[in-house]
Protein backbone atom coordinates (compact mmCIF):
# COMPACT_ATOMS: atom_id res chain seq x y z
CA UNK A 1 -19.45 -69.66 -7.45
CA UNK A 2 -16.73 -67.14 -8.49
CA UNK A 3 -14.89 -66.02 -6.11
CA UNK A 4 -15.54 -62.47 -6.36
CA UNK A 5 -19.23 -63.26 -5.27
CA UNK A 6 -17.67 -65.23 -2.13
CA UNK A 7 -18.73 -63.45 1.52
CA UNK A 8 -16.09 -63.59 3.95
CA UNK A 9 -16.58 -66.56 6.77
CA UNK A 10 -14.66 -64.06 9.64
CA UNK A 11 -17.96 -61.51 8.66
CA UNK A 12 -20.67 -64.47 8.76
CA UNK A 13 -19.27 -65.87 12.34
CA UNK A 14 -18.95 -62.22 13.39
CA UNK A 15 -22.40 -61.88 12.72
CA UNK A 16 -23.64 -65.13 14.10
CA UNK A 17 -21.75 -64.10 17.44
CA UNK A 18 -23.45 -60.57 17.77
CA UNK A 19 -26.60 -61.69 17.21
CA UNK A 20 -27.10 -64.87 19.85
CA UNK A 21 -25.54 -62.62 22.35
CA UNK A 22 -28.06 -59.97 21.59
CA UNK A 23 -31.08 -62.78 21.59
CA UNK A 24 -29.99 -63.92 24.92
CA UNK A 25 -31.37 -60.96 26.02
CA UNK A 26 -34.17 -61.89 25.29
CA UNK A 27 -34.44 -65.43 26.62
CA UNK A 28 -32.76 -64.10 29.58
CA UNK A 29 -35.84 -62.06 30.12
CA UNK A 30 -38.30 -65.21 29.24
CA UNK A 31 -36.19 -67.59 31.44
CA UNK A 32 -36.29 -64.87 34.37
CA UNK A 33 -40.15 -64.48 33.62
CA UNK A 34 -40.86 -67.80 33.79
CA UNK A 35 -43.09 -70.56 36.82
CA UNK A 36 -40.18 -72.33 37.05
CA UNK A 37 -38.68 -73.07 39.83
CA UNK A 38 -36.34 -70.01 40.45
CA UNK A 39 -33.37 -71.78 41.66
CA UNK A 40 -32.98 -73.99 38.25
CA UNK A 41 -32.88 -70.62 36.21
CA UNK A 42 -30.38 -68.73 37.51
CA UNK A 43 -28.11 -72.00 37.46
CA UNK A 44 -28.87 -71.93 33.44
CA UNK A 45 -29.30 -68.52 33.01
CA UNK A 46 -26.10 -67.32 35.12
CA UNK A 47 -23.67 -70.76 34.74
CA UNK A 48 -24.22 -71.73 30.62
CA UNK A 49 -26.23 -68.35 28.98
CA UNK A 50 -24.65 -65.93 30.36
CA UNK A 51 -21.40 -67.30 29.26
CA UNK A 52 -21.76 -67.93 26.18
CA UNK A 53 -22.94 -64.21 25.44
CA UNK A 54 -20.38 -63.23 26.90
CA UNK A 55 -18.15 -65.74 24.45
CA UNK A 56 -19.62 -64.06 21.79
CA UNK A 57 -19.22 -60.52 22.37
CA UNK A 58 -15.93 -61.13 22.49
CA UNK A 59 -15.83 -63.10 19.18
CA UNK A 60 -17.89 -61.00 17.11
CA UNK A 61 -15.95 -58.01 18.02
CA UNK A 62 -12.32 -60.03 17.39
CA UNK A 63 -13.31 -61.64 13.93
CA UNK A 64 -15.60 -59.00 12.85
CA UNK A 65 -12.21 -56.39 13.04
CA UNK A 66 -10.41 -59.72 11.38
CA UNK A 67 -13.08 -59.90 8.45
CA UNK A 68 -12.56 -56.23 7.48
CA UNK A 69 -9.43 -56.58 7.75
CA UNK A 70 -9.77 -59.75 5.53
CA UNK A 71 -11.55 -58.46 2.95
CA UNK A 72 -9.39 -55.02 2.93
CA UNK A 73 -6.68 -56.87 2.13
CA UNK A 74 -8.35 -58.19 -0.81
CA UNK A 75 -8.85 -55.22 -2.82
CA UNK A 76 -13.58 -56.11 -2.30
CA UNK A 77 -13.08 -59.19 -3.77
CA UNK A 78 -14.55 -60.50 -0.60
CA UNK A 79 -18.61 -59.75 0.23
CA UNK A 80 -19.79 -59.14 4.14
CA UNK A 81 -18.25 -55.40 5.83
CA UNK A 82 -21.83 -55.01 6.12
CA UNK A 83 -22.10 -58.33 8.83
CA UNK A 84 -18.79 -57.40 9.91
CA UNK A 85 -20.01 -54.25 10.50
CA UNK A 86 -23.10 -55.94 11.89
CA UNK A 87 -20.60 -57.28 14.56
CA UNK A 88 -18.31 -55.22 15.62
CA UNK A 89 -21.59 -53.11 16.56
CA UNK A 90 -23.54 -55.18 18.23
CA UNK A 91 -20.67 -55.96 20.44
CA UNK A 92 -19.08 -53.16 21.56
CA UNK A 93 -22.85 -51.42 22.38
CA UNK A 94 -22.93 -54.58 23.85
CA UNK A 95 -19.64 -54.09 25.86
CA UNK A 96 -20.47 -49.62 26.50
CA UNK A 97 -23.83 -51.19 28.18
CA UNK A 98 -22.35 -53.38 30.02
CA UNK A 99 -19.41 -51.21 31.18
CA UNK A 100 -22.60 -48.12 32.07
CA UNK A 101 -24.86 -50.88 33.84
CA UNK A 102 -21.53 -51.93 36.10
CA UNK A 103 -20.72 -47.77 35.87
CA UNK A 104 -24.16 -46.86 38.12
CA UNK A 105 -24.12 -49.98 40.22
CA UNK A 106 -20.47 -48.65 41.46
CA UNK A 107 -21.73 -45.14 42.42
CA UNK A 108 -25.14 -46.09 43.93
CA UNK A 109 -22.86 -48.79 46.20
CA UNK A 110 -20.72 -45.97 46.67
CA UNK A 111 -22.58 -42.59 47.05
CA UNK A 112 -25.42 -45.43 49.14
């Protein structure tokens, strides 16, 4: 494989982490809507899936930014800009969504 066609590994990690964070929403929705015991489902989602999702959001943001810096530093000899940007956008979108939901709950508590 030629160096000019190499995809930046951090870009791949950022993309995969962002994708895992977004797919976790569907998994949480499926688990909460299943007919299983509520205690087990809450334990799985709150104890395992949500912390994993939060970690993936941070990893996607950091690795996406680092990948863009590395790609720029190497003069464009590596591919992966789009993957890095997708990871950044997914993670930033999730962070913004979380902040908005938090502000809505805060406002609801203040106005109640």
